Structures are given as C-alpha cells and as structure tokens.
Amino acid sequence: MTRFTFPSDLDFNLDAGFDLVTSRHPVAPDWPEIARILVDGGTYLAQHVGPASVFELIECFLGPQPTHRRDRDPAQESAAAEAAGLRVVDLRSVRCRMELFDVGAVVYLLRKCVWWVPDFQVERYRDTLVRLDGHIREHGCFVAYSTRTLIEARRVVGG
C-alpha cells in the first residue's frame, strides 16, 4: 500500500476517500489504515502471499526456517481485517505447483525474487546448486508450491 504524506499546511484529508483499495502481495497489510481510507461500504481487494510460499525452494538454500517465517495465515489476516472494522466477504487460498526444470531457471528466479534467499549468489551457493541439479536430473524437475490468498473485504457502514 502506498502511503500519501502531505505538508501539514495542506487541508487534504484521505479519511473515507476511496471506494476501492487494491493491493498485490503486501508485506503486512495495515488494516486500520485500509479501513480509515475506505468510504462506508468501500472495498479492499487483494492478492496476498499465502503461508510458507515456495518454502521448498527457500529451505533448500537456507535450511529450516523459523515458524514465524511461515506465517501469513489467511484466517489470522481475516480476523485482523475484521478487528479493524472491515467485513471479509470473500477469502480464498490456492497452492500453485511450480516446476523448475533446470538450475538456470532456479538462478533466474532467485535473482528476481531477492527476498527469498537474500544473500543469493551463484558462487556462494554453488554446492547447493550442484545438489539441486542432481535432484532435477534424477526426478525431472524440482517442485515447490506458491501459495496465494485472495481477500475481499468491505468497510462496515458506520465503522
């Protein structure tokens, strides 16, 4: 979500200023802020990253991750939205199978999604890449699952 900041001498109020707020992959939805800027009955529509998304690949490089890194539970996000004065009208989750057929695809993906393996460099992870290449050659591909949550919420009238 983009936050707008204005000089204090401007009379510009975003309270209840939007009919629709959209977001794709927010790191941490600011539910009170979303509720504040929506008009009564206004809609928040977003695709959030789901729990443990692509962790098969992440943990291949970084090892087991702390439980909190797996968070993004749709039920918890829904409860947080409701607590902020939004009514969740649709909540859907999906796990999409990703198949990586060669190490070049893995390198490309990790260079694009730098937050998955923050210190990724081919040289640094050469041994892991060699093991992964062996796995791909033996099994035909490396499989990981991308999880996503669609959430549609409305600001409660008078909320």
PDB file of C-alpha atoms in Angstrom:
ATOM      1  CA  MET A   1       0.000   0.000   0.000  1.00  0.00           C
ATOM      2  CA  THR A   2       1.325   3.448  -0.854  1.00  0.00           C
ATOM      3  CA  ARG A   3       1.033   5.993   1.906  1.00  0.00           C
ATOM      4  CA  PHE A   4       0.484   9.588   0.934  1.00  0.00           C
ATOM      5  CA  THR A   5       2.123  12.284   3.027  1.00  0.00           C
ATOM      6  CA  PHE A   6       1.485  15.961   2.553  1.00  0.00           C
ATOM      7  CA  PRO A   7       2.805  19.134   4.143  1.00  0.00           C
ATOM      8  CA  SER A   8       0.890  19.907   7.327  1.00  0.00           C
ATOM      9  CA  ASP A   9      -0.466  23.205   5.958  1.00  0.00           C
ATOM     10  CA  LEU A  10      -2.469  21.427   3.237  1.00  0.00           C
ATOM     11  CA  ASP A  11      -6.081  20.641   4.008  1.00  0.00           C
ATOM     12  CA  PHE A  12      -6.132  17.251   2.354  1.00  0.00           C
ATOM     13  CA  ASN A  13      -7.988  14.506   4.143  1.00  0.00           C
ATOM     14  CA  LEU A  14      -7.948  10.912   2.917  1.00  0.00           C
ATOM     15  CA  ASP A  15     -10.400   9.695   5.562  1.00  0.00           C
ATOM     16  CA  ALA A  16     -13.184   7.800   3.788  1.00  0.00           C
ATOM     17  CA  GLY A  17     -11.750   8.972   0.489  1.00  0.00           C
ATOM     18  CA  PHE A  18     -11.700   5.791  -1.598  1.00  0.00           C
ATOM     19  CA  ASP A  19     -14.331   3.413  -2.918  1.00  0.00           C
ATOM     20  CA  LEU A  20     -11.720   0.777  -3.736  1.00  0.00           C
ATOM     21  CA  VAL A  21      -8.265  -0.065  -2.421  1.00  0.00           C
ATOM     22  CA  THR A  22      -6.288  -2.789  -4.179  1.00  0.00           C
ATOM     23  CA  SER A  23      -3.042  -4.427  -3.266  1.00  0.00           C
ATOM     24  CA  ARG A  24      -0.851  -7.224  -4.510  1.00  0.00           C
ATOM     25  CA  HIS A  25       1.485  -9.007  -2.128  1.00  0.00           C
ATOM     26  CA  PRO A  26       1.553  -6.563   0.792  1.00  0.00           C
ATOM     27  CA  VAL A  27       4.214  -7.498   3.320  1.00  0.00           C
ATOM     28  CA  ALA A  28       1.991  -6.593   6.263  1.00  0.00           C
ATOM     29  CA  PRO A  29      -1.465  -5.201   5.484  1.00  0.00           C
ATOM     30  CA  ASP A  30      -2.179  -2.092   7.561  1.00  0.00           C
ATOM     31  CA  TRP A  31      -5.802  -2.972   8.274  1.00  0.00           C
ATOM     32  CA  PRO A  32      -6.666   0.127  10.363  1.00  0.00           C
ATOM     33  CA  GLU A  33      -5.247   2.365   7.613  1.00  0.00           C
ATOM     34  CA  ILE A  34      -7.181   0.485   4.925  1.00  0.00           C
ATOM     35  CA  ALA A  35     -10.392   0.845   6.944  1.00  0.00           C
ATOM     36  CA  ARG A  36      -9.694   4.546   7.561  1.00  0.00           C
ATOM     37  CA  ILE A  37      -9.360   5.500   3.905  1.00  0.00           C
ATOM     38  CA  LEU A  38     -12.293   3.453   2.564  1.00  0.00           C
ATOM     39  CA  VAL A  39     -15.735   5.004   2.297  1.00  0.00           C
ATOM     40  CA  ASP A  40     -18.550   3.215   4.134  1.00  0.00           C
ATOM     41  CA  GLY A  41     -19.193   0.080   2.097  1.00  0.00           C
ATOM     42  CA  GLY A  42     -15.905   0.574   0.191  1.00  0.00           C
ATOM     43  CA  THR A  43     -13.967  -2.483  -0.940  1.00  0.00           C
ATOM     44  CA  TYR A  44     -10.460  -3.786  -0.324  1.00  0.00           C
ATOM     45  CA  LEU A  45      -9.461  -6.380  -2.929  1.00  0.00           C
ATOM     46  CA  ALA A  46      -6.054  -8.005  -2.738  1.00  0.00           C
ATOM     47  CA  GLN A  47      -3.893 -10.974  -3.500  1.00  0.00           C
ATOM     48  CA  HIS A  48      -1.693 -11.764  -0.521  1.00  0.00           C
ATOM     49  CA  VAL A  49       1.190 -14.188  -0.376  1.00  0.00           C
ATOM     50  CA  GLY A  50      -0.005 -17.267   1.476  1.00  0.00           C
ATOM     51  CA  PRO A  51       1.675 -19.261   4.227  1.00  0.00           C
ATOM     52  CA  ALA A  52       5.049 -20.897   3.543  1.00  0.00           C
ATOM     53  CA  SER A  53       5.014 -19.851  -0.106  1.00  0.00           C
ATOM     54  CA  VAL A  54       7.832 -21.507  -2.093  1.00  0.00           C
ATOM     55  CA  PHE A  55       9.418 -22.752   1.129  1.00  0.00           C
ATOM     56  CA  GLU A  56      10.546 -25.952  -0.572  1.00  0.00           C
ATOM     57  CA  LEU A  57      12.999 -23.834  -2.574  1.00  0.00           C
ATOM     58  CA  ILE A  58      13.821 -21.344   0.178  1.00  0.00           C
ATOM     59  CA  GLU A  59      14.655 -24.095   2.664  1.00  0.00           C
ATOM     60  CA  CYS A  60      16.711 -25.934   0.042  1.00  0.00           C
ATOM     61  CA  PHE A  61      19.091 -22.951   0.216  1.00  0.00           C
ATOM     62  CA  LEU A  62      18.648 -21.616   3.754  1.00  0.00           C
ATOM     63  CA  GLY A  63      17.704 -24.725   5.720  1.00  0.00           C
ATOM     64  CA  PRO A  64      14.683 -24.949   8.029  1.00  0.00           C
ATOM     65  CA  GLN A  65      13.165 -21.550   8.710  1.00  0.00           C
ATOM     66  CA  PRO A  66      11.628 -20.275  11.956  1.00  0.00           C
ATOM     67  CA  THR A  67       7.902 -20.841  12.305  1.00  0.00           C
ATOM     68  CA  HIS A  68       7.119 -17.106  12.079  1.00  0.00           C
ATOM     69  CA  ARG A  69       8.556 -17.032   8.534  1.00  0.00           C
ATOM     70  CA  ARG A  70       5.796 -19.451   7.530  1.00  0.00           C
ATOM     71  CA  ASP A  71       3.050 -17.138   8.780  1.00  0.00           C
ATOM     72  CA  ARG A  72       0.544 -15.360   6.569  1.00  0.00           C
ATOM     73  CA  ASP A  73      -2.347 -17.481   7.756  1.00  0.00           C
ATOM     74  CA  PRO A  74      -5.490 -16.392   5.880  1.00  0.00           C
ATOM     75  CA  ALA A  75      -7.661 -16.894   8.978  1.00  0.00           C
ATOM     76  CA  GLN A  76      -5.401 -14.604  11.036  1.00  0.00           C
ATOM     77  CA  GLU A  77      -5.375 -11.944   8.308  1.00  0.00           C
ATOM     78  CA  SER A  78      -9.167 -12.175   8.063  1.00  0.00           C
ATOM     79  CA  ALA A  79      -9.517 -11.751  11.838  1.00  0.00           C
ATOM     80  CA  ALA A  80      -7.189  -8.720  11.758  1.00  0.00           C
ATOM     81  CA  ALA A  81      -9.257  -7.155   8.964  1.00  0.00           C
ATOM     82  CA  GLU A  82     -12.469  -7.734  10.929  1.00  0.00           C
ATOM     83  CA  ALA A  83     -10.899  -6.230  14.072  1.00  0.00           C
ATOM     84  CA  ALA A  84     -10.125  -3.066  12.076  1.00  0.00           C
ATOM     85  CA  GLY A  85     -13.761  -2.613  11.041  1.00  0.00           C
ATOM     86  CA  LEU A  86     -13.795  -4.479   7.743  1.00  0.00           C
ATOM     87  CA  ARG A  87     -16.161  -7.310   6.859  1.00  0.00           C
ATOM     88  CA  VAL A  88     -14.466 -10.079   4.899  1.00  0.00           C
ATOM     89  CA  VAL A  89     -16.850 -11.120   2.122  1.00  0.00           C
ATOM     90  CA  ASP A  90     -14.542 -13.491   0.248  1.00  0.00           C
ATOM     91  CA  LEU A  91     -11.433 -15.365   1.291  1.00  0.00           C
ATOM     92  CA  ARG A  92      -9.816 -17.937  -0.988  1.00  0.00           C
ATOM     93  CA  SER A  93      -6.489 -19.717  -0.867  1.00  0.00           C
ATOM     94  CA  VAL A  94      -4.633 -21.674  -3.507  1.00  0.00           C
ATOM     95  CA  ARG A  95      -1.369 -23.628  -3.690  1.00  0.00           C
ATOM     96  CA  CYS A  96       0.082 -23.494  -7.189  1.00  0.00           C
ATOM     97  CA  ARG A  97       2.602 -26.121  -8.224  1.00  0.00           C
ATOM     98  CA  MET A  98       5.855 -24.689  -9.575  1.00  0.00           C
ATOM     99  CA  GLU A  99       8.116 -26.989 -11.568  1.00  0.00           C
ATOM    100  CA  LEU A 100      11.711 -25.934 -12.157  1.00  0.00           C
ATOM    101  CA  PHE A 101      13.349 -27.981 -14.905  1.00  0.00           C
ATOM    102  CA  ASP A 102      16.928 -26.685 -14.730  1.00  0.00           C
ATOM    103  CA  VAL A 103      19.302 -24.843 -12.438  1.00  0.00           C
ATOM    104  CA  GLY A 104      19.304 -21.839 -14.776  1.00  0.00           C
ATOM    105  CA  ALA A 105      15.610 -21.355 -14.015  1.00  0.00           C
ATOM    106  CA  VAL A 106      16.360 -21.522 -10.285  1.00  0.00           C
ATOM    107  CA  VAL A 107      19.123 -18.918 -10.588  1.00  0.00           C
ATOM    108  CA  TYR A 108      16.869 -16.641 -12.649  1.00  0.00           C
ATOM    109  CA  LEU A 109      14.032 -16.966 -10.129  1.00  0.00           C
ATOM    110  CA  LEU A 110      16.250 -16.298  -7.113  1.00  0.00           C
ATOM    111  CA  ARG A 111      17.707 -13.218  -8.790  1.00  0.00           C
ATOM    112  CA  LYS A 112      14.192 -11.884  -9.423  1.00  0.00           C
ATOM    113  CA  CYS A 113      12.752 -12.756  -6.002  1.00  0.00           C
ATOM    114  CA  VAL A 114      15.657 -11.455  -3.938  1.00  0.00           C
ATOM    115  CA  TRP A 115      13.731 -11.666  -0.641  1.00  0.00           C
ATOM    116  CA  TRP A 116      13.539 -15.483  -0.831  1.00  0.00           C
ATOM    117  CA  VAL A 117      17.286 -16.042  -0.408  1.00  0.00           C
ATOM    118  CA  PRO A 118      18.525 -12.532   0.429  1.00  0.00           C
ATOM    119  CA  ASP A 119      22.237 -13.242   0.047  1.00  0.00           C
ATOM    120  CA  PHE A 120      21.904 -15.381  -3.083  1.00  0.00           C
ATOM    121  CA  GLN A 121      24.938 -15.527  -5.351  1.00  0.00           C
ATOM    122  CA  VAL A 122      25.796 -18.420  -7.640  1.00  0.00           C
ATOM    123  CA  GLU A 123      29.306 -18.652  -6.195  1.00  0.00           C
ATOM    124  CA  ARG A 124      28.072 -18.634  -2.596  1.00  0.00           C
ATOM    125  CA  TYR A 125      25.501 -21.376  -3.225  1.00  0.00           C
ATOM    126  CA  ARG A 126      27.417 -23.414  -5.797  1.00  0.00           C
ATOM    127  CA  ASP A 127      27.298 -26.638  -3.754  1.00  0.00           C
ATOM    128  CA  THR A 128      23.547 -26.284  -3.209  1.00  0.00           C
ATOM    129  CA  LEU A 129      23.016 -25.620  -6.912  1.00  0.00           C
ATOM    130  CA  VAL A 130      25.034 -28.714  -7.814  1.00  0.00           C
ATOM    131  CA  ARG A 131      22.902 -30.841  -5.431  1.00  0.00           C
ATOM    132  CA  LEU A 132      19.747 -29.279  -6.852  1.00  0.00           C
ATOM    133  CA  ASP A 133      20.947 -30.021 -10.383  1.00  0.00           C
ATOM    134  CA  GLY A 134      21.397 -33.661  -9.385  1.00  0.00           C
ATOM    135  CA  HIS A 135      17.864 -33.738  -7.983  1.00  0.00           C
ATOM    136  CA  ILE A 136      16.431 -32.241 -11.178  1.00  0.00           C
ATOM    137  CA  ARG A 137      18.342 -34.702 -13.369  1.00  0.00           C
ATOM    138  CA  GLU A 138      17.131 -37.632 -11.268  1.00  0.00           C
ATOM    139  CA  HIS A 139      13.489 -36.543 -10.828  1.00  0.00           C
ATOM    140  CA  GLY A 140      12.909 -34.420 -13.933  1.00  0.00           C
ATOM    141  CA  CYS A 141      12.199 -31.211 -12.010  1.00  0.00           C
ATOM    142  CA  PHE A 142      12.227 -29.517  -8.622  1.00  0.00           C
ATOM    143  CA  VAL A 143       8.747 -28.887  -7.237  1.00  0.00           C
ATOM    144  CA  ALA A 144       7.759 -26.010  -4.964  1.00  0.00           C
ATOM    145  CA  TYR A 145       4.361 -24.548  -4.131  1.00  0.00           C
ATOM    146  CA  SER A 146       3.437 -20.892  -4.403  1.00  0.00           C
ATOM    147  CA  THR A 147       0.579 -20.052  -2.063  1.00  0.00           C
ATOM    148  CA  ARG A 148      -1.751 -17.125  -2.571  1.00  0.00           C
ATOM    149  CA  THR A 149      -4.767 -15.719  -0.764  1.00  0.00           C
ATOM    150  CA  LEU A 150      -7.476 -13.624  -2.372  1.00  0.00           C
ATOM    151  CA  ILE A 151      -9.206 -11.387   0.119  1.00  0.00           C
ATOM    152  CA  GLU A 152     -12.169  -9.120  -0.478  1.00  0.00           C
ATOM    153  CA  ALA A 153     -13.315  -7.005   2.436  1.00  0.00           C
ATOM    154  CA  ARG A 154     -15.713  -4.108   2.835  1.00  0.00           C
ATOM    155  CA  ARG A 155     -15.707  -1.285   5.298  1.00  0.00           C
ATOM    156  CA  VAL A 156     -18.616  -1.696   7.646  1.00  0.00           C
ATOM    157  CA  VAL A 157     -21.138   1.126   7.229  1.00  0.00           C
ATOM    158  CA  GLY A 158     -20.667   3.461  10.183  1.00  0.00           C
ATOM    159  CA  GLY A 159     -17.430   1.620  11.071  1.00  0.00           C
TER     160      GLY A 159
END
